[in-house]
C-alpha positions as a printed Julia matrix, in Angstrom:
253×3 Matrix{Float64}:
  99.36  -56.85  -163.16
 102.43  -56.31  -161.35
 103.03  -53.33  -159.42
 106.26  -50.57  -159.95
 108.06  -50.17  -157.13
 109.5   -47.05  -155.98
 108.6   -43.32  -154.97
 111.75  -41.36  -155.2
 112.73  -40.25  -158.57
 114.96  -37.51  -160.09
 115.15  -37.0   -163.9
 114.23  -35.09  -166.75
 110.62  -34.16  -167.95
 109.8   -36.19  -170.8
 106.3   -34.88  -171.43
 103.86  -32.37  -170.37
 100.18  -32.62  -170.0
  97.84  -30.17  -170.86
  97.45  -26.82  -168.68
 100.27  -27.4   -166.94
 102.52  -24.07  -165.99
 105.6   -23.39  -164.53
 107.65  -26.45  -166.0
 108.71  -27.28  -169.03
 110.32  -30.63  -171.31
 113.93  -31.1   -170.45
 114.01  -29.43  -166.53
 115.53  -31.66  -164.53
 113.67  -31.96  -161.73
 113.17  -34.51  -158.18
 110.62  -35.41  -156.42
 108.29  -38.49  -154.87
 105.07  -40.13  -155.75
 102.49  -40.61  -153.1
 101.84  -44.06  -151.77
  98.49  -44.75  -154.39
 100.37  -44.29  -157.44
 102.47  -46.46  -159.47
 106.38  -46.2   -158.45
 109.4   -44.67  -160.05
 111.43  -47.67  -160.67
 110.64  -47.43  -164.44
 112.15  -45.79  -167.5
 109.3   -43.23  -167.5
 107.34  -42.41  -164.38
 104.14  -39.89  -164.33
 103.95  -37.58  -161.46
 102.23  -34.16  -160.66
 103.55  -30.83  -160.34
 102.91  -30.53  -156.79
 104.45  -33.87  -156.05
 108.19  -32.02  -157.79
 110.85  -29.36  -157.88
 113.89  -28.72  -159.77
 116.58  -30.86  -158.82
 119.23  -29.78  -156.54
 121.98  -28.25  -159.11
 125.14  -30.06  -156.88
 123.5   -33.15  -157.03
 123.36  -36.07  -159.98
 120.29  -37.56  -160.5
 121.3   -40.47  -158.7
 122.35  -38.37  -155.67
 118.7   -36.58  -155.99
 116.62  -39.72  -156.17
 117.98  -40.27  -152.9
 116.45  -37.6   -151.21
 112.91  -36.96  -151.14
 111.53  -39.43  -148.59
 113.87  -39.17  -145.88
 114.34  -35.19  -146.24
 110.87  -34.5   -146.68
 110.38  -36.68  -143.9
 112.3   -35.13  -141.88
 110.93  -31.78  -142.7
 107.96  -32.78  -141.89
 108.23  -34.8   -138.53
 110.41  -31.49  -136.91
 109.46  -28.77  -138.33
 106.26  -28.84  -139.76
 104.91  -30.91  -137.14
 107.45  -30.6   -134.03
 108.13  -27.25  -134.77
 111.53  -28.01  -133.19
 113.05  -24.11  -131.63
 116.44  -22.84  -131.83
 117.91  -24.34  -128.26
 115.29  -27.09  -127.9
 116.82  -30.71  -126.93
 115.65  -33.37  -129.62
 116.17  -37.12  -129.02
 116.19  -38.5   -132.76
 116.02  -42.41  -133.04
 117.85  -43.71  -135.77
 119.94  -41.07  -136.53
 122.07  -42.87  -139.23
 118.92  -44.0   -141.07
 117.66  -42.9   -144.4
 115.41  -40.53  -142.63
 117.31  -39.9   -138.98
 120.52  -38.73  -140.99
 118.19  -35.88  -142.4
 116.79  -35.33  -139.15
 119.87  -34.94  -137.52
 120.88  -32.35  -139.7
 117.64  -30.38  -139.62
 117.72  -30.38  -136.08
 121.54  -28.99  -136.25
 120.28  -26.69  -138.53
 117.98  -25.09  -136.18
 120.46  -24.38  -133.21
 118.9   -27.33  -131.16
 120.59  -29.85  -129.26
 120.75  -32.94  -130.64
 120.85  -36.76  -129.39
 120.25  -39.73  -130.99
 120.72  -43.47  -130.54
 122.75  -45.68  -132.67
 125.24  -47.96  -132.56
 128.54  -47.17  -131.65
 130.02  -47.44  -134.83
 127.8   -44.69  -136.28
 129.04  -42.34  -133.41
 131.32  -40.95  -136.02
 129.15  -40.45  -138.56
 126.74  -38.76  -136.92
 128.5   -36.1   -135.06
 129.81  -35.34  -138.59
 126.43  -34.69  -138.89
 125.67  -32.39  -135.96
 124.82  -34.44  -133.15
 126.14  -33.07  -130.01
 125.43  -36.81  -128.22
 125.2   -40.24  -129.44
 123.75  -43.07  -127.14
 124.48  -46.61  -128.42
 121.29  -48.37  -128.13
 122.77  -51.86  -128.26
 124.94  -51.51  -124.9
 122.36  -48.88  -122.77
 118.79  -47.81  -121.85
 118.61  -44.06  -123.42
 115.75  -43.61  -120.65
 118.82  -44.21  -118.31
 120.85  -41.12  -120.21
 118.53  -38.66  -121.04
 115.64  -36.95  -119.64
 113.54  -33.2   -120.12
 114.12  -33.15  -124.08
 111.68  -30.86  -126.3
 111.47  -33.54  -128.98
 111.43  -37.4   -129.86
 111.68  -37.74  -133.06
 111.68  -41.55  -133.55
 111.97  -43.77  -136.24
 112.21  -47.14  -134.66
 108.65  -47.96  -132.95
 108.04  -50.7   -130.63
 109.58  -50.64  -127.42
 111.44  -47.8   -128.2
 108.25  -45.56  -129.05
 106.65  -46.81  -125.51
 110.21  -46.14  -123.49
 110.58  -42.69  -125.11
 107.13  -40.81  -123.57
 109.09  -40.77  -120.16
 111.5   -39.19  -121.44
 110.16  -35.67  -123.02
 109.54  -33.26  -120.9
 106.03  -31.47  -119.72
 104.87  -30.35  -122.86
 106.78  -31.82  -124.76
 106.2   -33.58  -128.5
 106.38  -36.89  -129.89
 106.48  -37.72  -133.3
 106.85  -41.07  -134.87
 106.79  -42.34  -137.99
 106.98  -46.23  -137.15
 103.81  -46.56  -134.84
 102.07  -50.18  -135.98
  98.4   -49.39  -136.89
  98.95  -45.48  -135.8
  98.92  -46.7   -132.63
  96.22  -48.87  -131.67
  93.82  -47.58  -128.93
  96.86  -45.32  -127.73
  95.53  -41.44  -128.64
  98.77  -40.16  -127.88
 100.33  -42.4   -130.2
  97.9   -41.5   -132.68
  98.67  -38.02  -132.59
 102.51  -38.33  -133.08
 102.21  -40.83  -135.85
 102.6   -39.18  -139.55
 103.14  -40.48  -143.05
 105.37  -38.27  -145.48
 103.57  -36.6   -148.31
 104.79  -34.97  -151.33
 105.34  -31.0   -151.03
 106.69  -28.67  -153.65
 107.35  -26.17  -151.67
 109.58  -28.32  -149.11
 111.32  -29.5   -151.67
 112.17  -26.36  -152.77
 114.15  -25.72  -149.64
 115.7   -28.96  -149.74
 117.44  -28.36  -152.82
 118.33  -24.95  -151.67
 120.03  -26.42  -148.78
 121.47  -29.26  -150.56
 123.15  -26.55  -153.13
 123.73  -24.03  -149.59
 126.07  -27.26  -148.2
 123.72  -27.31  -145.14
 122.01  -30.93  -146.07
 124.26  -33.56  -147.65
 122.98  -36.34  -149.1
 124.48  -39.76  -149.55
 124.46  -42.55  -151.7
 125.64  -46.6   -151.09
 125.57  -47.49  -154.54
 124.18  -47.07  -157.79
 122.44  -49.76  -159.8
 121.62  -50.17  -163.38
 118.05  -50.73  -163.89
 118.65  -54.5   -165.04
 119.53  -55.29  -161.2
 116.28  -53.55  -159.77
 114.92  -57.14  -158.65
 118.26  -57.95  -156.86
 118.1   -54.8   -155.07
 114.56  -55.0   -153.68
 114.78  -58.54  -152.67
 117.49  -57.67  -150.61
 120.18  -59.92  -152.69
 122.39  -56.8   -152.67
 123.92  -56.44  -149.27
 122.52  -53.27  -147.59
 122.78  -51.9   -144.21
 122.13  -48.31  -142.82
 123.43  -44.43  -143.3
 123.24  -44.62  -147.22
 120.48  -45.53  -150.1
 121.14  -48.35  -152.97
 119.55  -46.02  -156.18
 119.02  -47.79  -159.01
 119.68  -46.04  -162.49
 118.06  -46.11  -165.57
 121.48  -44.94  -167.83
 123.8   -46.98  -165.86
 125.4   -49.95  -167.32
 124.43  -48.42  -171.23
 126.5   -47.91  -173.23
C-alpha cells in the first residue's frame, strides 16, 4: 500500500467525528499532520483538532498550506525552545529556507539582532525580511564574522552544526533541527536537536500574525493535484525561499 505524502494542508472541513467541539463543517481551517499519519496530498485528509486552526483570513488556501511546518518550526526552535529576548543576537542558518525565512522574521519580531548565512543573492531577500546581517556562506567562514551571539538557530547540520558551538556565547543556546541521528554520542547535540509538532495554539498566533502583516508567507508555484508525482520527484525545478503547493481545485474546470 502506498503511502500519501504530505503534512501541510489548508482547506475546508468536510466531516466531523463524533464529540468533537469547537469546529464545525465548512471552517476553513490549516494545519499539519504529525509524522505517523497518512499525508495531506489527497482530496480528503483526516486530521485532529489539536493538529488545526482556522486559516489565516489574508491567505488562500494555497498560501496557507504553505505555512505550518516552517512557521511552526520556527516557533518552536526560538521561542518555545530558545526563548530568543528582545536584544539577543541570533545566528539563523538558512535564512531563505522554508523554515529560516520564518525564523528570520520571528527573530525580527522580537527586537533581536539578526544574522544569517546565505548566499549572496538572497542578501536581498532577507533583509526584506529583517535581517540586520547576511554572511554568504559560499565565499566566507561565518566563525570568521561573528562571535558572542545568544542563539544558533541552524538548519543546515553537518559541518555547519559542529563550526557553530564556537561561536555562541557562555550560555548561550543551540538549536538544530538537521542533527543526523540527534546527534550521535554528542549530548549537546542531543539537546539542541528538535522535530516540529503540531500545536493549535501556535497556530493560532501564526495566523494572527499572518493577518497582523508581521509574518508573510510565500509561495513558488501552485500545482494541480494531477502533477503531485512531478513535484515530489523533483521533475519540477525547485530551489530555495518559496514552497511548490500542490492544489486539489487547480486545473478544474
Amino acid at each position: 500500500m502506498n503511502a500519501v505524502p504530505g503534512h501541510e494542508f489548508s482547506g475546508a472541513i468536510a466531516a466531523i467525528g463524533k464529540n468533537v467541539q469547537g469546529c464545525e463543517v465548512g471552517d476553513e481551517v490549516y494545519g499539519m499532520n504529525d509524522w505517523f499519519a497518512d499525508g495531506a496530498t489527497a482530496e480528503f485528509c483526516i486530521t485532529l483538532p489539536p493538529n488545526v486552526a482556522r486559516k489565516p483570513a489574508s491567505l488562500t488556501h494555497e498560501a496557507a498550506a504553505s505555512v505550518p511546518i516552517g512557521a511552526l518550526t520556527a516557533w518552536q526552535g526560538l521561542i518555545e525552545r530558545a526563548k530568543l529576548e528582545t536584544n539577543e543576537r541570533v545566528l539563523i542558518h538558512g535564512g531563505a529556507g522554508a523554515v529560516g525565512l520564518y525564523a528570520v522574521q520571528l527573530a525580527d519580531a522580537r527586537g533581536a539582532h539578526v544574522i544569517t548565512t546565505v548566499s549572496t543573492q538572497d542578501f536581498d531577500f532577507v533583509k526584506r525580511l529583517g535581517a540586520d546581517e547576511m554572511i554568504d556562506y559560499k565565499a566566507s567562514r561565518f566563525e570568521r564574522e561573528v562571535r558572542n551571539v545568544d542563539v544558533v538557530f541552524d538548519t543546515v547540520g553537518g559541518a555547519t552544526l559542529k563550526r557553530s558551538w564556537s561561536v555562541l556565547k557562555p550560555g548561550g543556546r543551540m538549536i538544530t533541527i538537521a542533527a543526523q541521528s540527534e546527534g550521535a554520542g554528542d549530548q549537546r547535540v542531543k539537546d539542541a536537536f528538535f522535530i516540529v509538532e503540531p500545536n493549535e495554539k501556535q497556530l493560532v498566533e501564526i495566523a494572527n500574525q499572518l493577518d497582523a502583516g508581521r509574518l508573510r508567507a510565500f509561495v513558488k508555484r501552485v500545482l494541480p493535484l494531477s502533477e503531485a508525482s512531478a513535484a515530489y520527484s523533483g521533475a519540477v525545478p525547485h530551489s530555495g525561499r518559496a514552497k511548490i503547493v500542490i492544489s486539489v481545485s487547480a486545473g478544474r474546470s
